[in-house]
Tab-separated table of C-alpha atoms in Angstrom:
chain	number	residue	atom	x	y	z
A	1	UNK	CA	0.000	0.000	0.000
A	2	UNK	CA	1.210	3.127	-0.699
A	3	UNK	CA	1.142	6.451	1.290
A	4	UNK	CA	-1.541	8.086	-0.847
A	5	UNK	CA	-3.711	5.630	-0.265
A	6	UNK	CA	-2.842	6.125	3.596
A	7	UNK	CA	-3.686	9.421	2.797
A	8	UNK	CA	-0.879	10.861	4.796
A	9	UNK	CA	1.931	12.014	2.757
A	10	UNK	CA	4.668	13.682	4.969
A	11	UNK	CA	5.726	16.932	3.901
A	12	UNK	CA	9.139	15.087	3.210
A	13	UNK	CA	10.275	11.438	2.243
A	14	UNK	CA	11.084	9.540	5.301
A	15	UNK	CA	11.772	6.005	5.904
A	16	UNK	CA	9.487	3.395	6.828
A	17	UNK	CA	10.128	-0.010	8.844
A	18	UNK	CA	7.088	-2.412	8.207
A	19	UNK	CA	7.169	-4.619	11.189
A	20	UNK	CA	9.488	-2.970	13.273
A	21	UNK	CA	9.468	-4.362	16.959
A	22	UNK	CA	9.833	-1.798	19.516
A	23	UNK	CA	13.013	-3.619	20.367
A	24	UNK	CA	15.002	-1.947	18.081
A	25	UNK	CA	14.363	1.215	19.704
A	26	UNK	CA	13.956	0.143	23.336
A	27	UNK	CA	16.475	1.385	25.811
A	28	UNK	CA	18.212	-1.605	27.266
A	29	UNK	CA	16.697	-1.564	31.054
A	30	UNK	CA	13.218	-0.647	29.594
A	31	UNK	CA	13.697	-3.415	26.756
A	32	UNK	CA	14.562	-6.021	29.585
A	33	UNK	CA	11.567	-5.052	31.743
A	34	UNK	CA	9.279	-5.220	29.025
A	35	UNK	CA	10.220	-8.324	27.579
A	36	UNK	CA	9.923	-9.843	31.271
A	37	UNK	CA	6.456	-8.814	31.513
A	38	UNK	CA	5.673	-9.856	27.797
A	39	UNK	CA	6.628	-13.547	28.790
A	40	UNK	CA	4.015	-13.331	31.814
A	41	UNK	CA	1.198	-14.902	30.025
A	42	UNK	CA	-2.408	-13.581	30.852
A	43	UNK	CA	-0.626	-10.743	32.161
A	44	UNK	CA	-2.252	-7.547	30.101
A	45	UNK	CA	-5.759	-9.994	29.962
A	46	UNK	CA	-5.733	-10.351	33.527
A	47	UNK	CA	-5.156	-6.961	34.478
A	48	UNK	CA	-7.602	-5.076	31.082
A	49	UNK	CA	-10.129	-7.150	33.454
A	50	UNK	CA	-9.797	-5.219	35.897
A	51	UNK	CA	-9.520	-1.480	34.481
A	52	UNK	CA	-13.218	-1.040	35.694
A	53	UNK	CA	-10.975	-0.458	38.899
A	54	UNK	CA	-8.938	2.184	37.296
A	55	UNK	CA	-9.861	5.410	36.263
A	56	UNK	CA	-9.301	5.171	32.423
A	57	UNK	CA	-13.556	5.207	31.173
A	58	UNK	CA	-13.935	8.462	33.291
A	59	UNK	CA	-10.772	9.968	31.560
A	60	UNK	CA	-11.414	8.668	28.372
A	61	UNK	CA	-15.368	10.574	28.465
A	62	UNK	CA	-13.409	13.396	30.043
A	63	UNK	CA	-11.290	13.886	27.406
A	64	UNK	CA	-13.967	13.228	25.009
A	65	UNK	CA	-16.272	15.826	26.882
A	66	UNK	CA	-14.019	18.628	27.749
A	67	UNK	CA	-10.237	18.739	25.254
A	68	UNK	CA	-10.682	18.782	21.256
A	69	UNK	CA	-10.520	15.037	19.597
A	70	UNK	CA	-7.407	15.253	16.489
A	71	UNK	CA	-9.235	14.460	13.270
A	72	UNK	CA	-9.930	15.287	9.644
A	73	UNK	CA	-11.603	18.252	11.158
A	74	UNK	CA	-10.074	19.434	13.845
A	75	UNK	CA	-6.249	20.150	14.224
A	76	UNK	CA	-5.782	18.556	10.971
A	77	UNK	CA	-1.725	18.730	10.910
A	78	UNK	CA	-1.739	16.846	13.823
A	79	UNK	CA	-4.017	14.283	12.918
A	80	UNK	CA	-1.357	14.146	9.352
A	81	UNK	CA	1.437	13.755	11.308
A	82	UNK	CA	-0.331	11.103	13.497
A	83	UNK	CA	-1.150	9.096	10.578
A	84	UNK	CA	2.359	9.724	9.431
A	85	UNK	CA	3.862	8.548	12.383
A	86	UNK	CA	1.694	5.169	12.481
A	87	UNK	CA	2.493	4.561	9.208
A	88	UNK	CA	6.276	4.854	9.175
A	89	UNK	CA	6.382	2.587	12.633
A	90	UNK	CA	3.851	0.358	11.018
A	91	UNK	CA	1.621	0.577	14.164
A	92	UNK	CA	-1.659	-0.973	12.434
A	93	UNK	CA	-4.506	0.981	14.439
A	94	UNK	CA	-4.183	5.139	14.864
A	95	UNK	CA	-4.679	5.641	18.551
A	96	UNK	CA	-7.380	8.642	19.466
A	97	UNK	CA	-5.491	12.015	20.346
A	98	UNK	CA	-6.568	14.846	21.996
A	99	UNK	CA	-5.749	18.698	22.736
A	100	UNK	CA	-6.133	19.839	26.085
A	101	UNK	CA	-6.287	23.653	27.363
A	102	UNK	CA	-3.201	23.739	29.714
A	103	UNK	CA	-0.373	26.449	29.065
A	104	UNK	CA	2.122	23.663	30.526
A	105	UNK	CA	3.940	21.707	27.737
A	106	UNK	CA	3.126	18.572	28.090
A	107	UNK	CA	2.247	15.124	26.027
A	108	UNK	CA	1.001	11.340	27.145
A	109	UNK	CA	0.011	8.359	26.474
A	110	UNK	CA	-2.359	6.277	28.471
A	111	UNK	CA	-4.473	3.532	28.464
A	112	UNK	CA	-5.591	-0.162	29.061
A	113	UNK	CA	-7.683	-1.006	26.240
A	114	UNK	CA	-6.196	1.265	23.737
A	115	UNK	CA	-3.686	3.825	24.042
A	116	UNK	CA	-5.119	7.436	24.264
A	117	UNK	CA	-2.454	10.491	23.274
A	118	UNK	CA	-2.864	13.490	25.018
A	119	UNK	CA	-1.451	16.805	23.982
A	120	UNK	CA	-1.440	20.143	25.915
A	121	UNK	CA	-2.176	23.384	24.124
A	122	UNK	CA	1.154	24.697	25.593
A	123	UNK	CA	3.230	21.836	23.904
A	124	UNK	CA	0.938	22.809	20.605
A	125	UNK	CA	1.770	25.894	20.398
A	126	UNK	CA	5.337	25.965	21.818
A	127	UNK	CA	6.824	23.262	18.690
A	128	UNK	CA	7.010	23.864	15.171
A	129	UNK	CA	5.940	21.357	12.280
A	130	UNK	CA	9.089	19.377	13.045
A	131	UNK	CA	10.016	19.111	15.929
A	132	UNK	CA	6.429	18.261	16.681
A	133	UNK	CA	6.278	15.479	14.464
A	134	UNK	CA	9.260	14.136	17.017
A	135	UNK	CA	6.825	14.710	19.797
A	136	UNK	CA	3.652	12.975	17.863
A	137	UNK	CA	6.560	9.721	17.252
A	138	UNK	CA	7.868	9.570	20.859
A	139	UNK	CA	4.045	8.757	22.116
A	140	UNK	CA	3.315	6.704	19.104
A	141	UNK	CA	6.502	4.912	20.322
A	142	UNK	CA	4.719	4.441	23.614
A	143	UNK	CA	1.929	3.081	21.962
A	144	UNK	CA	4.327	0.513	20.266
A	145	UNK	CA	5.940	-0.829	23.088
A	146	UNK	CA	2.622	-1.070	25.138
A	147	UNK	CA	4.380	1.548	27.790
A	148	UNK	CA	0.541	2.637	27.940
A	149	UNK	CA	-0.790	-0.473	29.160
A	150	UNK	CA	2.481	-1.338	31.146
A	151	UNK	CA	2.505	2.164	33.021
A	152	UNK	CA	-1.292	1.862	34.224
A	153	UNK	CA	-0.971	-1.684	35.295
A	154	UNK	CA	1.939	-0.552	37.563
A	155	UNK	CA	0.769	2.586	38.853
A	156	UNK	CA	-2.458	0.711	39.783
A	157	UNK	CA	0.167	-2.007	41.759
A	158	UNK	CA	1.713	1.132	43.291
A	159	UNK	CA	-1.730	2.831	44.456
A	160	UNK	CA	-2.595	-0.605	45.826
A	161	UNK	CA	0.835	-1.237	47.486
A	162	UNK	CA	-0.201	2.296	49.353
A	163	UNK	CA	-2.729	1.033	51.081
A	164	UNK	CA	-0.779	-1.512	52.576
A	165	UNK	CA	2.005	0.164	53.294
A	166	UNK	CA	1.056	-0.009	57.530
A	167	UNK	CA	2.364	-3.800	57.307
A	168	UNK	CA	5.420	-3.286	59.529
A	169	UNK	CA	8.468	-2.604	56.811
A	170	UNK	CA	5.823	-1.878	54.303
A	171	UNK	CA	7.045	1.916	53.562
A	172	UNK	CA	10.404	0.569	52.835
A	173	UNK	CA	8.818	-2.159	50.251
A	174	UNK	CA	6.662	0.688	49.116
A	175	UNK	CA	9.884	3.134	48.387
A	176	UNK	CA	11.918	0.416	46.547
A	177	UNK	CA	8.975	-0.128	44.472
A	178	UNK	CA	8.044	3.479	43.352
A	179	UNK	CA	11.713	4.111	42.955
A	180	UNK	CA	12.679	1.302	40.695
A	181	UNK	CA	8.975	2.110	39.584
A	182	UNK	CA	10.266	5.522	38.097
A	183	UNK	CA	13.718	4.847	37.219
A	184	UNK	CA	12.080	2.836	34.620
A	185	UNK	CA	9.775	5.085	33.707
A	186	UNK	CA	12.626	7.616	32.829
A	187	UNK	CA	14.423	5.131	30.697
A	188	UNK	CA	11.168	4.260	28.674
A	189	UNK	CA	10.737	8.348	27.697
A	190	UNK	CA	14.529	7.718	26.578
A	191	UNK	CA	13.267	4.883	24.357
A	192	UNK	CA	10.159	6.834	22.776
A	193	UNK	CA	12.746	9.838	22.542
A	194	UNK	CA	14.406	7.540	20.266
A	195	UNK	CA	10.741	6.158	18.565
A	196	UNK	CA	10.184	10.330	17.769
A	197	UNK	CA	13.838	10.515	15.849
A	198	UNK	CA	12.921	7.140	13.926
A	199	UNK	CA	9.555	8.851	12.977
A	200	UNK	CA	10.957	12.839	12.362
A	201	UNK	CA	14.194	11.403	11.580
A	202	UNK	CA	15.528	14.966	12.141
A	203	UNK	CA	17.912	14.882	14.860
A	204	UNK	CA	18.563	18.893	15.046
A	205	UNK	CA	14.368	19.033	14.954
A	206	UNK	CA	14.494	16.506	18.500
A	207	UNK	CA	17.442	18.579	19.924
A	208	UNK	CA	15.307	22.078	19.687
A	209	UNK	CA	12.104	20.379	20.778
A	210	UNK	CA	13.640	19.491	24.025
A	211	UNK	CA	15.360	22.752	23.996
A	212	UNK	CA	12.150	24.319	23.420
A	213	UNK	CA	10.652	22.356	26.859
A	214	UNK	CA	13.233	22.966	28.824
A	215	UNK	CA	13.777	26.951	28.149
A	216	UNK	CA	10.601	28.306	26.181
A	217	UNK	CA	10.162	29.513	22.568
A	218	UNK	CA	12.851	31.580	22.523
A	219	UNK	CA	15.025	29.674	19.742
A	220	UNK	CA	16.711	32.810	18.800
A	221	UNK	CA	18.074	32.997	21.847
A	222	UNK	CA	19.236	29.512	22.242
A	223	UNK	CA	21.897	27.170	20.760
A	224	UNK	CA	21.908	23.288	20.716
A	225	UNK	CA	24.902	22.938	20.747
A	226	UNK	CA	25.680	24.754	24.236
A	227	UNK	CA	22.566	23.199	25.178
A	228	UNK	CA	24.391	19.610	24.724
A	229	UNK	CA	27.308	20.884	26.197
A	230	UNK	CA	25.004	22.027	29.349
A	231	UNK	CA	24.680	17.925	29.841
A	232	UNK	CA	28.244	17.676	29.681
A	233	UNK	CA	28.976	19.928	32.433
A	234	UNK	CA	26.285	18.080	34.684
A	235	UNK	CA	27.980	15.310	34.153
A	236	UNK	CA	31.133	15.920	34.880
A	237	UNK	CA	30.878	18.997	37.021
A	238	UNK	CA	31.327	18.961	40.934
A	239	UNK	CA	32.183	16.485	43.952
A	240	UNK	CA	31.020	13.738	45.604
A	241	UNK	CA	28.706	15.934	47.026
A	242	UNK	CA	26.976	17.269	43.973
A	243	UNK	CA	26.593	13.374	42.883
A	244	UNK	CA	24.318	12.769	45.867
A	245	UNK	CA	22.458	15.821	45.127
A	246	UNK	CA	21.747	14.848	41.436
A	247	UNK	CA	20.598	11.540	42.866
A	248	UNK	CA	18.261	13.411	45.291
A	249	UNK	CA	16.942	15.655	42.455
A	250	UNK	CA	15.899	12.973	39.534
A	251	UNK	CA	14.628	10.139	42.007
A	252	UNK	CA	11.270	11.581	42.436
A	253	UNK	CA	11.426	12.492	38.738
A	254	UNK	CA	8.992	10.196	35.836
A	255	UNK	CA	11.526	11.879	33.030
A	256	UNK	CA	14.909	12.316	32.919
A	257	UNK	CA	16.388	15.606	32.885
A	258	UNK	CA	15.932	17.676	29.462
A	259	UNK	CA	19.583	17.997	28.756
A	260	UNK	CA	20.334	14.353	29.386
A	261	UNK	CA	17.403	13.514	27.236
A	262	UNK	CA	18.897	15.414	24.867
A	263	UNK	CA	22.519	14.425	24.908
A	264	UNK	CA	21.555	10.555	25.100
A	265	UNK	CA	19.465	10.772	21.867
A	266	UNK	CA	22.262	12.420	20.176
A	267	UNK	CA	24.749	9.494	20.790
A	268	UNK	CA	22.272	7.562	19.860
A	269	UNK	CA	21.430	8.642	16.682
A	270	UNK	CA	25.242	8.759	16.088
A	271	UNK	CA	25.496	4.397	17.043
A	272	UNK	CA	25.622	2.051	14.849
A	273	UNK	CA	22.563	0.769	15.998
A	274	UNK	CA	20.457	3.569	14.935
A	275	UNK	CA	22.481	3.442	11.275
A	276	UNK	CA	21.536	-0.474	10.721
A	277	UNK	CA	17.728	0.709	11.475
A	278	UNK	CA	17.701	3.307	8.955
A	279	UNK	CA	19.532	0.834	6.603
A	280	UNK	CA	16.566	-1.826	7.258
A	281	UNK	CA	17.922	-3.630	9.087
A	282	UNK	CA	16.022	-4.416	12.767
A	283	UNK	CA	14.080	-6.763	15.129
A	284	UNK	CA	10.562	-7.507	13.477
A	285	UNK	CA	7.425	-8.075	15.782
A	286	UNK	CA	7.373	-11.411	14.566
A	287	UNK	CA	9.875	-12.670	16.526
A	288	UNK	CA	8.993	-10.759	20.048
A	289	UNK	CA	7.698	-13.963	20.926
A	290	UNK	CA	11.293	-15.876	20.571
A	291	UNK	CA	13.016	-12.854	22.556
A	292	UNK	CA	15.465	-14.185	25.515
A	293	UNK	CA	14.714	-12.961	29.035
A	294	UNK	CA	17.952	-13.348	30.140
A	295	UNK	CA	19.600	-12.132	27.279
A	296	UNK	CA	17.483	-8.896	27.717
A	297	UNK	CA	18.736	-8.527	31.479
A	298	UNK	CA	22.350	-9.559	30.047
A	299	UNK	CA	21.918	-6.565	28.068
A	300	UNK	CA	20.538	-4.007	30.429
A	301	UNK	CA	23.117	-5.521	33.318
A	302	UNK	CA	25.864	-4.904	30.650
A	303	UNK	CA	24.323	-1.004	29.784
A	304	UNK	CA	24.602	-0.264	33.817
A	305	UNK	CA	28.075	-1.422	33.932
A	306	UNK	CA	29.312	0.314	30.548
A	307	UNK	CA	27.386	3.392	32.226
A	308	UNK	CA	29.746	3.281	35.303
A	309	UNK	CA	32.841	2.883	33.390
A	310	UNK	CA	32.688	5.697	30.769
A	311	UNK	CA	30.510	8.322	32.947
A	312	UNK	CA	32.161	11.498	33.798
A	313	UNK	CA	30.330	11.859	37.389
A	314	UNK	CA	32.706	12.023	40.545
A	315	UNK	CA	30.251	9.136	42.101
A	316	UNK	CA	30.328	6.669	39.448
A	317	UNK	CA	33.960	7.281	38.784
A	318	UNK	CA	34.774	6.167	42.522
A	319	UNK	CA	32.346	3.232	41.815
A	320	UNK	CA	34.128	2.098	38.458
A	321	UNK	CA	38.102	3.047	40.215
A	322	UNK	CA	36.976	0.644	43.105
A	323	UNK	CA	35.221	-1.888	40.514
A	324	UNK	CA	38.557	-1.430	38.131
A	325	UNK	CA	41.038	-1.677	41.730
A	326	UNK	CA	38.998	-4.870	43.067
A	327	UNK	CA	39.245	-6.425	39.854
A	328	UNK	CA	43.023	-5.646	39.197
A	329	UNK	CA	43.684	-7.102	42.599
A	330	UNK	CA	41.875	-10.206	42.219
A	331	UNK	CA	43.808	-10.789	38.812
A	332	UNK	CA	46.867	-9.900	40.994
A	333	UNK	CA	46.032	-12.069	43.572
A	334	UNK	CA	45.188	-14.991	41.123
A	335	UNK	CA	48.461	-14.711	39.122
A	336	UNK	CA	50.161	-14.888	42.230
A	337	UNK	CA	48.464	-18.193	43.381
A	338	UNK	CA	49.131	-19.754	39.713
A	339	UNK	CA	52.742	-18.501	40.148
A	340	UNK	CA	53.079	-20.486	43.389
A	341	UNK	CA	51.046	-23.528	42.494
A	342	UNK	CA	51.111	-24.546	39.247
A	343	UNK	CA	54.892	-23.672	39.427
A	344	UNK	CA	55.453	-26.335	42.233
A	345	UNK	CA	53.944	-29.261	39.868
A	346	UNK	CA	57.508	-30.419	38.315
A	347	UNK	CA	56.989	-28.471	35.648
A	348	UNK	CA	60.087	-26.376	34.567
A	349	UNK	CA	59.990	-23.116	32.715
A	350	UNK	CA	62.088	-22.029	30.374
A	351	UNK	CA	65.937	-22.806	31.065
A	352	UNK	CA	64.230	-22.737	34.889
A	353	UNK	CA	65.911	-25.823	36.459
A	354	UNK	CA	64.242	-25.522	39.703
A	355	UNK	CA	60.464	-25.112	38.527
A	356	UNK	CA	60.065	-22.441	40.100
A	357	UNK	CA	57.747	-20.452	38.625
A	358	UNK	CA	59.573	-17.100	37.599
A	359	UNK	CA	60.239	-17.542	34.074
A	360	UNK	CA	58.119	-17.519	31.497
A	361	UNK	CA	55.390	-19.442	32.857
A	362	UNK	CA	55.198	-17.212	35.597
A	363	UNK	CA	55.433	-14.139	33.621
A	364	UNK	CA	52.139	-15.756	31.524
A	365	UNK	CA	50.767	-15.754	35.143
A	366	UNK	CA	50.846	-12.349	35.531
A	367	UNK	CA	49.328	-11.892	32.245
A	368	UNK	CA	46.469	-14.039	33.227
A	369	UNK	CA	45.658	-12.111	35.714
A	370	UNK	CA	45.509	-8.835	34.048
A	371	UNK	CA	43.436	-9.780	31.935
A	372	UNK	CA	41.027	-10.988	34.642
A	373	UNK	CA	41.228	-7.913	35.825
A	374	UNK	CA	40.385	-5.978	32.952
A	375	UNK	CA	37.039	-8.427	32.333
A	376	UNK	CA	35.971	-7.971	36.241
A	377	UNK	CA	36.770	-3.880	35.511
A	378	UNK	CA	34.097	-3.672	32.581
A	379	UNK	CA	31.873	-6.252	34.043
């Protein structure tokens, strides 16, 4: 089928990926957590059962009563680049979106039985063609990797965890929940940041979008590229001290900071990963089904510990020297041993007549146990 006969040609050629998974845009930690709960059979039937618990029919007549629904007839570029959006990400059935009346830039996606978007007149008005086509992919991306249905079913765990929470140690149970709760959260608006480039496919169009959020329209005023270079120096900048505090300020957060978000699409969009995409070449929703667990937590596991050893933050520099030092003296410690044991076997080394270990063989040792070293390091 062709895009006239989606009716919604985009104002410029862009690529399409006909069964694209939401895999290949996923953010590691979200990816694993979503392919976790994908394996849980009955789990979205069991719990659309029970959205007569949740608020979503009063919000969805709310909406439908009181915001403007995206159509042919109302807010027709939106409803364009909607269909656009759908159509380039192959998602088969255009979710409902509506306009809201809130000066407060702002966009979601929600739902049980079918993903609603939501769009605040502030957001509307603050983006231009572009960089709100980003915006209308990153909740289409939510759509796609059924964040909507995901989010509500945990939120609704959360609410119901609250009322519990005067079981003796419950508030603890209650604050590891809601914060691992949210620190996924923040890495599934860094996967649909990634779903909006796939669908704008305008990197400089995502950079002033989140520009735009963060300081206002006032482009003329602002650069991107000392906006990126604003996430650098939070990175990198201050003490120990100042670690903690950025720890402090995004826990209670749902979205990561707008610099961040900004700096993390931008390496991503320069990975090889995003290139092979645009070439073609990426997971298919075919084979979600046949996804490994373990090799999604392998993944995520392995994202957290590359995290630690490249980031430029005092704290997680400690972490990684103490990770890198434990693992350097475990190699030590191992060579060593090797030295002293497998050098008292008989066997002698290199013009060694006593066996001793400190020729060649033991110089191997040492080797050995750099390299174990190195592989505990980046573990």
């Amino acid at each position: 089928m062709t895009e006239n006969d989606q009716g919604n040609v985009p104002s410029r050629q862009r690529k399409r990926f006909p069964g694209i998974s939401s895999r290949a845009y996923e953010h590691p930690a979200d990816r694993s957590a979503l392919v976790a709960l994908r394996k849980l059979s009955g789990f979205d039937t069991a719990f659309k059962a029970l959205s007569g618990l949740l608020p979503e029919r009063s919000l969805r007549l709310l909406y439908l009563s009181d915001s403007v629904r995206v159509s042919d007839a109302q807010f027709i570029h939106l409803n364009d680049m909607l269909r656009d959006a759908c159509y380039i990400l192959d998602l088969e059935k255009v979710p409902p979106m509506y306009v809201v009346q809130d000066p407060k830039p702002n966009a979601m996606c929600i739902g049980l039985d079918e993903p609603i978007i939501v769009l605040t007149t502030g957001l509307v008005e603050l983006l231009d063609e572009e960089e709100m086509r980003a915006v209308v992919g990153h909740e289409v991306g939510h759509a796609l990797s059924g964040h909507s249905v995901y989010r509500t079913v945990l939120l609704f765990l959360t609410n119901l965890a609250l009322k519990i929470a005067w079981i003796p140690l419950g508030t603890v149970a209650i604050t590891a929940i809601v914060t691992a709760l949210r620190e996924w959260f923040r890495k599934s608006e860094l996967s649909a940041d990634r779903a909006g480039l796939l669908v704008g496919q305008d990197v400089r169009a995502s950079m002033r979008g989140l520009m735009k959020i963060a300081g206002g329209n006032h482009l003329h005023e602002m650069n991107v590229d000392a906006f990126l270079a604003q996430a650098d120096e939070y990175e990198k900048a201050g003490d120990l001290r100042d670690s903690v505090l950025k720890i402090l300020n995004v826990l209670p957060r749902s979205h990561p900071f707008t610099t961040v978000r900004a700096a993390e699409l931008k390496k991503w969009s320069e990975s090889r990963d995003f290139q092979r995409i645009m070439d073609g070449h990426y997971p298919k929703r075919t084979e979600d089904k046949d996804t490994s667990v373990t090799d999604s937590f392998r993944e995520s596991a392995g994202h957290y510990a590359d995290t630690v050893r490249t980031s430029k933050d005092p704290l997680l520099k400690l972490v990684g020297d103490i990770a890198g030092g434990a693992g350097d003296l475990a190699g030590d410690l191992g060579g060593r041993l090797r030295n002293r044991f497998g050098g008292q076997g008989g066997q002698k080394a290199d013009g060694d007549p006593a066996g001793d270990g400190k020729g060649a063989g033991g110089r191997a040792g040492s080797g050995s146990g750099d390299g174990t070293g190195d592989g505990q390091s980046e573990g």
